[in-house]
PDB file of N, CA and C in Angstrom:
ATOM      1  N   THR A   1     -20.750  -0.294  25.997  1.00  0.00           N
ATOM      2  CA  THR A   1     -21.028  -0.776  24.932  1.00  0.00           C
ATOM      3  C   THR A   1     -20.765  -0.020  23.534  1.00  0.00           C
ATOM      4  N   VAL A   2     -20.633  -0.795  22.605  1.00  0.00           N
ATOM      5  CA  VAL A   2     -20.578  -0.202  21.505  1.00  0.00           C
ATOM      6  C   VAL A   2     -21.454  -0.576  20.398  1.00  0.00           C
ATOM      7  N   ILE A   3     -22.125   0.335  19.413  1.00  0.00           N
ATOM      8  CA  ILE A   3     -23.148  -0.355  18.567  1.00  0.00           C
ATOM      9  C   ILE A   3     -22.790   0.192  17.216  1.00  0.00           C
ATOM     10  N   ILE A   4     -22.642  -0.447  16.473  1.00  0.00           N
ATOM     11  CA  ILE A   4     -22.448  -0.279  14.825  1.00  0.00           C
ATOM     12  C   ILE A   4     -23.420  -0.035  13.978  1.00  0.00           C
ATOM     13  N   ASN A   5     -23.763   0.788  13.466  1.00  0.00           N
ATOM     14  CA  ASN A   5     -25.026   0.999  12.503  1.00  0.00           C
ATOM     15  C   ASN A   5     -24.475   0.886  11.126  1.00  0.00           C
ATOM     16  N   ASP A   6     -24.731  -0.072  10.127  1.00  0.00           N
ATOM     17  CA  ASP A   6     -24.566   0.109   8.860  1.00  0.00           C
ATOM     18  C   ASP A   6     -25.368   0.568   7.916  1.00  0.00           C
ATOM     19  N   TYR A   7     -24.988   1.280   7.239  1.00  0.00           N
ATOM     20  CA  TYR A   7     -26.173   2.067   5.909  1.00  0.00           C
ATOM     21  C   TYR A   7     -25.772   1.565   4.445  1.00  0.00           C
ATOM     22  N   TYR A   8     -26.563   0.864   3.899  1.00  0.00           N
ATOM     23  CA  TYR A   8     -26.174   0.811   2.416  1.00  0.00           C
ATOM     24  C   TYR A   8     -27.044   1.337   1.436  1.00  0.00           C
ATOM     25  N   THR A   9     -26.398   1.761   0.259  1.00  0.00           N
ATOM     26  CA  THR A   9     -27.159   2.543  -0.557  1.00  0.00           C
ATOM     27  C   THR A   9     -26.751   2.172  -1.952  1.00  0.00           C
ATOM     28  N   VAL A  10     -27.736   1.565  -2.878  1.00  0.00           N
ATOM     29  CA  VAL A  10     -27.388   0.959  -4.185  1.00  0.00           C
ATOM     30  C   VAL A  10     -27.364   2.105  -5.386  1.00  0.00           C
ATOM     31  N   VAL A  11     -25.913   2.393  -5.792  1.00  0.00           N
ATOM     32  CA  VAL A  11     -25.721   3.533  -6.516  1.00  0.00           C
ATOM     33  C   VAL A  11     -25.954   3.196  -7.768  1.00  0.00           C
ATOM     34  N   ASN A  12     -25.983   1.832  -8.759  1.00  0.00           N
ATOM     35  CA  ASN A  12     -26.308   1.613  -9.940  1.00  0.00           C
ATOM     36  C   ASN A  12     -25.988  -0.124  -9.761  1.00  0.00           C
ATOM     37  N   THR A  13     -26.783  -0.215 -11.088  1.00  0.00           N
ATOM     38  CA  THR A  13     -26.943  -1.818 -11.437  1.00  0.00           C
ATOM     39  C   THR A  13     -26.344  -1.607 -13.068  1.00  0.00           C
ATOM     40  N   ASN A  14     -25.612  -0.951 -13.381  1.00  0.00           N
ATOM     41  CA  ASN A  14     -25.020  -0.890 -14.495  1.00  0.00           C
ATOM     42  C   ASN A  14     -24.125  -2.255 -14.871  1.00  0.00           C
ATOM     43  N   SER A  15     -23.977  -2.685 -16.145  1.00  0.00           N
ATOM     44  CA  SER A  15     -23.153  -3.805 -16.281  1.00  0.00           C
ATOM     45  C   SER A  15     -21.970  -3.777 -15.766  1.00  0.00           C
ATOM     46  N   VAL A  16     -21.091  -4.785 -15.602  1.00  0.00           N
ATOM     47  CA  VAL A  16     -19.825  -4.643 -15.270  1.00  0.00           C
ATOM     48  C   VAL A  16     -18.920  -5.327 -16.091  1.00  0.00           C
ATOM     49  N   GLU A  17     -17.782  -4.677 -16.831  1.00  0.00           N
ATOM     50  CA  GLU A  17     -16.999  -5.452 -17.821  1.00  0.00           C
ATOM     51  C   GLU A  17     -15.775  -5.986 -16.971  1.00  0.00           C
ATOM     52  N   PHE A  18     -15.267  -6.993 -16.852  1.00  0.00           N
ATOM     53  CA  PHE A  18     -14.125  -8.053 -16.176  1.00  0.00           C
ATOM     54  C   PHE A  18     -13.575  -8.826 -16.935  1.00  0.00           C
ATOM     55  N   ASN A  19     -12.311  -8.733 -17.129  1.00  0.00           N
ATOM     56  CA  ASN A  19     -11.542  -9.730 -17.732  1.00  0.00           C
ATOM     57  C   ASN A  19     -12.154  -9.807 -19.363  1.00  0.00           C
ATOM     58  N   GLY A  20     -12.578  -9.067 -19.980  1.00  0.00           N
ATOM     59  CA  GLY A  20     -13.246  -9.092 -21.317  1.00  0.00           C
ATOM     60  C   GLY A  20     -14.277  -9.464 -21.476  1.00  0.00           C
ATOM     61  N   ASN A  21     -15.106  -9.808 -20.395  1.00  0.00           N
ATOM     62  CA  ASN A  21     -16.296 -10.187 -20.439  1.00  0.00           C
ATOM     63  C   ASN A  21     -17.484  -9.118 -19.839  1.00  0.00           C
ATOM     64  N   GLU A  22     -18.753  -8.872 -20.030  1.00  0.00           N
ATOM     65  CA  GLU A  22     -19.712  -8.087 -19.638  1.00  0.00           C
ATOM     66  C   GLU A  22     -20.634  -8.946 -18.595  1.00  0.00           C
ATOM     67  N   PHE A  23     -20.624  -8.517 -17.442  1.00  0.00           N
ATOM     68  CA  PHE A  23     -21.574  -9.195 -16.482  1.00  0.00           C
ATOM     69  C   PHE A  23     -22.837  -8.328 -16.080  1.00  0.00           C
ATOM     70  N   GLU A  24     -23.808  -8.557 -15.404  1.00  0.00           N
ATOM     71  CA  GLU A  24     -24.716  -7.998 -14.852  1.00  0.00           C
ATOM     72  C   GLU A  24     -24.199  -7.423 -13.367  1.00  0.00           C
ATOM     73  N   GLY A  25     -24.302  -6.256 -13.252  1.00  0.00           N
ATOM     74  CA  GLY A  25     -23.544  -5.856 -12.036  1.00  0.00           C
ATOM     75  C   GLY A  25     -24.424  -4.710 -11.217  1.00  0.00           C
ATOM     76  N   LEU A  26     -23.615  -4.517 -10.033  1.00  0.00           N
ATOM     77  CA  LEU A  26     -24.597  -3.932  -8.754  1.00  0.00           C
ATOM     78  C   LEU A  26     -23.160  -3.103  -8.136  1.00  0.00           C
ATOM     79  N   GLN A  27     -23.566  -1.789  -7.797  1.00  0.00           N
ATOM     80  CA  GLN A  27     -22.465  -1.213  -7.016  1.00  0.00           C
ATOM     81  C   GLN A  27     -23.481  -0.437  -5.923  1.00  0.00           C
ATOM     82  N   TYR A  28     -22.648  -0.468  -4.824  1.00  0.00           N
ATOM     83  CA  TYR A  28     -23.400   0.352  -3.733  1.00  0.00           C
ATOM     84  C   TYR A  28     -22.034   0.690  -2.843  1.00  0.00           C
ATOM     85  N   LYS A  29     -22.924   1.730  -1.971  1.00  0.00           N
ATOM     86  CA  LYS A  29     -22.096   2.626  -1.188  1.00  0.00           C
ATOM     87  C   LYS A  29     -22.491   2.358   0.423  1.00  0.00           C
ATOM     88  N   SER A  30     -21.578   1.912   1.230  1.00  0.00           N
ATOM     89  CA  SER A  30     -21.635   1.713   2.648  1.00  0.00           C
ATOM     90  C   SER A  30     -21.086   2.876   3.464  1.00  0.00           C
ATOM     91  N   GLU A  31     -21.650   3.147   4.642  1.00  0.00           N
ATOM     92  CA  GLU A  31     -21.303   3.992   5.691  1.00  0.00           C
ATOM     93  C   GLU A  31     -21.641   3.337   7.005  1.00  0.00           C
ATOM     94  N   PHE A  32     -21.247   3.996   7.870  1.00  0.00           N
ATOM     95  CA  PHE A  32     -21.375   3.237   9.481  1.00  0.00           C
ATOM     96  C   PHE A  32     -21.510   4.531  10.246  1.00  0.00           C
ATOM     97  N   ASP A  33     -21.945   4.423  11.188  1.00  0.00           N
ATOM     98  CA  ASP A  33     -21.643   5.394  12.455  1.00  0.00           C
ATOM     99  C   ASP A  33     -22.026   4.290  13.857  1.00  0.00           C
ATOM    100  N   MET A  34     -21.169   4.963  14.994  1.00  0.00           N
ATOM    101  CA  MET A  34     -21.200   4.145  16.029  1.00  0.00           C
ATOM    102  C   MET A  34     -21.886   5.105  17.171  1.00  0.00           C
ATOM    103  N   GLU A  35     -22.323   4.285  18.180  1.00  0.00           N
ATOM    104  CA  GLU A  35     -22.928   4.669  19.404  1.00  0.00           C
ATOM    105  C   GLU A  35     -21.763   4.152  20.738  1.00  0.00           C
ATOM    106  N   ILE A  36     -21.156   4.993  21.429  1.00  0.00           N
ATOM    107  CA  ILE A  36     -20.411   4.256  22.443  1.00  0.00           C
ATOM    108  C   ILE A  36     -20.947   4.745  23.660  1.00  0.00           C
ATOM    109  N   GLU A  37     -21.254   3.714  24.696  1.00  0.00           N
ATOM    110  CA  GLU A  37     -21.605   4.093  26.016  1.00  0.00           C
ATOM    111  C   GLU A  37     -20.783   3.504  27.071  1.00  0.00           C
ATOM    112  N   ILE A  38     -20.092   4.314  27.940  1.00  0.00           N
ATOM    113  CA  ILE A  38     -19.083   3.482  28.821  1.00  0.00           C
ATOM    114  C   ILE A  38     -19.974   3.637  30.279  1.00  0.00           C
ATOM    115  N   ASN A  39     -19.814   2.534  31.095  1.00  0.00           N
ATOM    116  CA  ASN A  39     -20.440   2.455  32.367  1.00  0.00           C
ATOM    117  C   ASN A  39     -19.100   2.495  33.197  1.00  0.00           C
ATOM    118  N   PHE A  40     -19.324   3.140  34.295  1.00  0.00           N
ATOM    119  CA  PHE A  40     -18.433   3.182  35.392  1.00  0.00           C
ATOM    120  C   PHE A  40     -19.465   2.728  36.885  1.00  0.00           C
ATOM    121  N   GLY A  41     -19.718   1.574  37.168  1.00  0.00           N
ATOM    122  CA  GLY A  41     -20.373   1.452  38.344  1.00  0.00           C
ATOM    123  C   GLY A  41     -21.538   2.088  38.129  1.00  0.00           C
ATOM    124  N   GLU A  42     -22.382   2.892  38.897  1.00  0.00           N
ATOM    125  CA  GLU A  42     -23.808   3.974  38.486  1.00  0.00           C
ATOM    126  C   GLU A  42     -23.444   4.984  37.721  1.00  0.00           C
ATOM    127  N   THR A  43     -22.340   4.928  37.272  1.00  0.00           N
ATOM    128  CA  THR A  43     -22.098   6.403  36.132  1.00  0.00           C
ATOM    129  C   THR A  43     -22.027   6.006  34.888  1.00  0.00           C
ATOM    130  N   SER A  44     -22.965   6.818  33.852  1.00  0.00           N
ATOM    131  CA  SER A  44     -22.962   6.115  32.565  1.00  0.00           C
ATOM    132  C   SER A  44     -22.559   7.245  32.059  1.00  0.00           C
ATOM    133  N   THR A  45     -21.782   7.531  30.666  1.00  0.00           N
ATOM    134  CA  THR A  45     -21.486   8.443  29.749  1.00  0.00           C
ATOM    135  C   THR A  45     -21.440   8.014  28.283  1.00  0.00           C
ATOM    136  N   SER A  46     -21.514   8.844  27.796  1.00  0.00           N
ATOM    137  CA  SER A  46     -21.448   8.381  26.232  1.00  0.00           C
ATOM    138  C   SER A  46     -20.556   9.333  25.469  1.00  0.00           C
ATOM    139  N   MET A  47     -19.755   8.613  24.539  1.00  0.00           N
ATOM    140  CA  MET A  47     -18.532   9.182  23.910  1.00  0.00           C
ATOM    141  C   MET A  47     -18.934  10.059  22.354  1.00  0.00           C
ATOM    142  N   PRO A  48     -18.574  11.081  21.856  1.00  0.00           N
ATOM    143  CA  PRO A  48     -18.955  11.288  20.693  1.00  0.00           C
ATOM    144  C   PRO A  48     -18.123  10.521  19.457  1.00  0.00           C
ATOM    145  N   THR A  49     -19.229  10.044  18.658  1.00  0.00           N
ATOM    146  CA  THR A  49     -18.551   9.017  17.450  1.00  0.00           C
ATOM    147  C   THR A  49     -18.697   9.475  16.031  1.00  0.00           C
ATOM    148  N   ASP A  50     -18.817  11.021  16.103  1.00  0.00           N
ATOM    149  CA  ASP A  50     -18.642  11.602  14.577  1.00  0.00           C
ATOM    150  C   ASP A  50     -17.371  11.721  14.467  1.00  0.00           C
ATOM    151  N   PHE A  51     -16.216  11.389  15.167  1.00  0.00           N
ATOM    152  CA  PHE A  51     -14.904  11.577  14.766  1.00  0.00           C
ATOM    153  C   PHE A  51     -14.322  10.894  13.597  1.00  0.00           C
ATOM    154  N   VAL A  52     -14.887   9.678  13.343  1.00  0.00           N
ATOM    155  CA  VAL A  52     -14.530   8.670  11.864  1.00  0.00           C
ATOM    156  C   VAL A  52     -15.388   9.064  10.693  1.00  0.00           C
ATOM    157  N   ASP A  53     -15.035   9.475   9.665  1.00  0.00           N
ATOM    158  CA  ASP A  53     -15.721   9.217   8.258  1.00  0.00           C
ATOM    159  C   ASP A  53     -15.024   8.558   7.675  1.00  0.00           C
ATOM    160  N   PHE A  54     -15.944   7.541   7.019  1.00  0.00           N
ATOM    161  CA  PHE A  54     -15.110   6.499   6.345  1.00  0.00           C
ATOM    162  C   PHE A  54     -16.392   6.304   5.221  1.00  0.00           C
ATOM    163  N   GLN A  55     -16.159   5.876   4.149  1.00  0.00           N
ATOM    164  CA  GLN A  55     -17.365   5.132   2.827  1.00  0.00           C
ATOM    165  C   GLN A  55     -16.524   4.087   2.273  1.00  0.00           C
ATOM    166  N   THR A  56     -17.585   3.059   1.918  1.00  0.00           N
ATOM    167  CA  THR A  56     -16.858   2.210   0.868  1.00  0.00           C
ATOM    168  C   THR A  56     -17.906   2.204  -0.149  1.00  0.00           C
ATOM    169  N   THR A  57     -17.298   2.087  -1.487  1.00  0.00           N
ATOM    170  CA  THR A  57     -18.142   2.031  -2.371  1.00  0.00           C
ATOM    171  C   THR A  57     -17.616   0.441  -3.348  1.00  0.00           C
ATOM    172  N   THR A  58     -18.622  -0.451  -3.410  1.00  0.00           N
ATOM    173  CA  THR A  58     -18.281  -1.857  -3.863  1.00  0.00           C
ATOM    174  C   THR A  58     -18.649  -2.118  -5.100  1.00  0.00           C
ATOM    175  N   THR A  59     -18.148  -2.480  -6.070  1.00  0.00           N
ATOM    176  CA  THR A  59     -18.585  -3.073  -7.207  1.00  0.00           C
ATOM    177  C   THR A  59     -18.736  -4.496  -7.400  1.00  0.00           C
ATOM    178  N   MET A  60     -19.951  -5.247  -7.685  1.00  0.00           N
ATOM    179  CA  MET A  60     -20.021  -6.674  -7.814  1.00  0.00           C
ATOM    180  C   MET A  60     -20.603  -6.838  -9.263  1.00  0.00           C
ATOM    181  N   ALA A  61     -20.170  -8.249  -9.995  1.00  0.00           N
ATOM    182  CA  ALA A  61     -20.315  -8.827 -10.669  1.00  0.00           C
ATOM    183  C   ALA A  61     -21.061 -10.034 -10.636  1.00  0.00           C
ATOM    184  N   LYS A  62     -22.182 -10.794 -11.183  1.00  0.00           N
ATOM    185  CA  LYS A  62     -22.859 -11.383 -11.280  1.00  0.00           C
ATOM    186  C   LYS A  62     -22.270 -12.669 -11.623  1.00  0.00           C
ATOM    187  N   GLY A  63     -21.965 -13.889 -10.796  1.00  0.00           N
ATOM    188  CA  GLY A  63     -21.351 -14.800 -11.181  1.00  0.00           C
ATOM    189  C   GLY A  63     -19.844 -14.890 -10.953  1.00  0.00           C
ATOM    190  N   VAL A  64     -19.337 -13.779 -10.295  1.00  0.00           N
ATOM    191  CA  VAL A  64     -18.089 -13.441 -10.237  1.00  0.00           C
ATOM    192  C   VAL A  64     -17.447 -12.947  -8.611  1.00  0.00           C
ATOM    193  N   GLY A  65     -18.502 -11.855  -8.316  1.00  0.00           N
ATOM    194  CA  GLY A  65     -18.336 -11.613  -6.714  1.00  0.00           C
ATOM    195  C   GLY A  65     -17.803 -10.028  -6.908  1.00  0.00           C
ATOM    196  N   PHE A  66     -17.262 -10.055  -5.870  1.00  0.00           N
ATOM    197  CA  PHE A  66     -16.477  -8.538  -5.861  1.00  0.00           C
ATOM    198  C   PHE A  66     -15.536  -8.232  -6.668  1.00  0.00           C
ATOM    199  N   VAL A  67     -15.527  -7.166  -7.337  1.00  0.00           N
ATOM    200  CA  VAL A  67     -14.769  -6.588  -8.486  1.00  0.00           C
ATOM    201  C   VAL A  67     -13.830  -5.476  -8.275  1.00  0.00           C
ATOM    202  N   THR A  68     -14.551  -4.630  -7.483  1.00  0.00           N
ATOM    203  CA  THR A  68     -13.458  -3.359  -6.898  1.00  0.00           C
ATOM    204  C   THR A  68     -14.095  -2.986  -5.508  1.00  0.00           C
ATOM    205  N   ILE A  69     -13.328  -2.856  -4.566  1.00  0.00           N
ATOM    206  CA  ILE A  69     -13.864  -2.127  -3.210  1.00  0.00           C
ATOM    207  C   ILE A  69     -12.795  -0.619  -3.021  1.00  0.00           C
ATOM    208  N   ASP A  70     -13.596   0.136  -3.019  1.00  0.00           N
ATOM    209  CA  ASP A  70     -12.827   1.757  -2.855  1.00  0.00           C
ATOM    210  C   ASP A  70     -13.176   1.850  -1.665  1.00  0.00           C
ATOM    211  N   ASN A  71     -12.285   2.435  -0.638  1.00  0.00           N
ATOM    212  CA  ASN A  71     -12.610   3.174   0.798  1.00  0.00           C
ATOM    213  C   ASN A  71     -12.097   4.411   0.469  1.00  0.00           C
ATOM    214  N   ASP A  72     -12.878   5.375   1.294  1.00  0.00           N
ATOM    215  CA  ASP A  72     -12.268   6.712   1.527  1.00  0.00           C
ATOM    216  C   ASP A  72     -12.883   7.303   2.577  1.00  0.00           C
ATOM    217  N   GLY A  73     -12.048   8.362   3.483  1.00  0.00           N
ATOM    218  CA  GLY A  73     -12.370   8.434   4.681  1.00  0.00           C
ATOM    219  C   GLY A  73     -11.099   9.218   5.108  1.00  0.00           C
ATOM    220  N   ASP A  74     -11.156   9.278   6.676  1.00  0.00           N
ATOM    221  CA  ASP A  74     -10.332  10.470   7.371  1.00  0.00           C
ATOM    222  C   ASP A  74      -8.920   9.959   7.340  1.00  0.00           C
ATOM    223  N   PHE A  75      -8.594   8.198   7.158  1.00  0.00           N
ATOM    224  CA  PHE A  75      -7.521   8.079   7.085  1.00  0.00           C
ATOM    225  C   PHE A  75      -6.912   7.795   5.959  1.00  0.00           C
ATOM    226  N   GLY A  76      -7.453   8.248   4.781  1.00  0.00           N
ATOM    227  CA  GLY A  76      -7.034   8.388   3.444  1.00  0.00           C
ATOM    228  C   GLY A  76      -7.914   7.218   2.626  1.00  0.00           C
ATOM    229  N   ALA A  77      -7.367   7.179   1.086  1.00  0.00           N
ATOM    230  CA  ALA A  77      -8.126   6.125   0.239  1.00  0.00           C
ATOM    231  C   ALA A  77      -7.028   4.925  -0.178  1.00  0.00           C
ATOM    232  N   THR A  78      -8.147   3.715   0.078  1.00  0.00           N
ATOM    233  CA  THR A  78      -7.660   2.419   0.333  1.00  0.00           C
ATOM    234  C   THR A  78      -8.355   1.905  -1.484  1.00  0.00           C
ATOM    235  N   GLY A  79      -7.888   0.725  -2.019  1.00  0.00           N
ATOM    236  CA  GLY A  79      -9.000   0.194  -2.592  1.00  0.00           C
ATOM    237  C   GLY A  79      -8.504  -1.361  -3.128  1.00  0.00           C
ATOM    238  N   LEU A  80      -9.414  -2.007  -3.649  1.00  0.00           N
ATOM    239  CA  LEU A  80      -8.843  -3.559  -4.024  1.00  0.00           C
ATOM    240  C   LEU A  80      -9.689  -3.592  -5.026  1.00  0.00           C
ATOM    241  N   GLN A  81      -8.776  -4.581  -5.866  1.00  0.00           N
ATOM    242  CA  GLN A  81      -9.312  -4.771  -7.254  1.00  0.00           C
ATOM    243  C   GLN A  81      -9.223  -6.053  -7.710  1.00  0.00           C
ATOM    244  N   LEU A  82     -10.347  -6.968  -7.971  1.00  0.00           N
ATOM    245  CA  LEU A  82      -9.867  -8.138  -8.340  1.00  0.00           C
ATOM    246  C   LEU A  82      -9.349  -8.364  -9.948  1.00  0.00           C
ATOM    247  N   VAL A  83      -8.356  -9.189  -9.735  1.00  0.00           N
ATOM    248  CA  VAL A  83      -7.273  -9.433 -11.142  1.00  0.00           C
ATOM    249  C   VAL A  83      -7.628 -10.669 -11.928  1.00  0.00           C
ATOM    250  N   SER A  84      -8.077 -11.776 -11.061  1.00  0.00           N
ATOM    251  CA  SER A  84      -8.577 -12.941 -11.952  1.00  0.00           C
ATOM    252  C   SER A  84      -9.364 -13.772 -11.255  1.00  0.00           C
ATOM    253  N   TYR A  85      -9.773 -14.685 -11.501  1.00  0.00           N
ATOM    254  CA  TYR A  85     -10.951 -15.408 -10.906  1.00  0.00           C
ATOM    255  C   TYR A  85     -10.847 -16.662 -11.258  1.00  0.00           C
ATOM    256  N   ASN A  86     -11.316 -17.998 -10.870  1.00  0.00           N
ATOM    257  CA  ASN A  86     -11.720 -19.310 -11.266  1.00  0.00           C
ATOM    258  C   ASN A  86     -12.994 -20.056 -10.853  1.00  0.00           C
ATOM    259  N   ILE A  87     -13.826 -20.251 -11.532  1.00  0.00           N
ATOM    260  CA  ILE A  87     -14.864 -21.033 -11.067  1.00  0.00           C
ATOM    261  C   ILE A  87     -14.851 -22.558 -11.488  1.00  0.00           C
ATOM    262  N   PRO A  88     -14.554 -23.179 -11.034  1.00  0.00           N
ATOM    263  CA  PRO A  88     -14.423 -24.811 -11.205  1.00  0.00           C
ATOM    264  C   PRO A  88     -15.612 -25.389 -11.696  1.00  0.00           C
TER     265      PRO A  88
END
């Protein structure tokens, strides 16, 4: 059995500038932890789950969606950035 617990925290609600326009913004941080339990017949054991450290900071703009997503953790740092969007 694997249980993943997600935790979300609002970092700020500052306005976001994208493509030369200013939008209402929301930035939040997410983290998770896991609980792992393995059953072998009548025997049950738990695995340590503090071996992964991983956080994501997401910036969103109202009417646009995700603008940036930055990940940081044990496996390094990565990120995504919106380059353009089109709302028909």
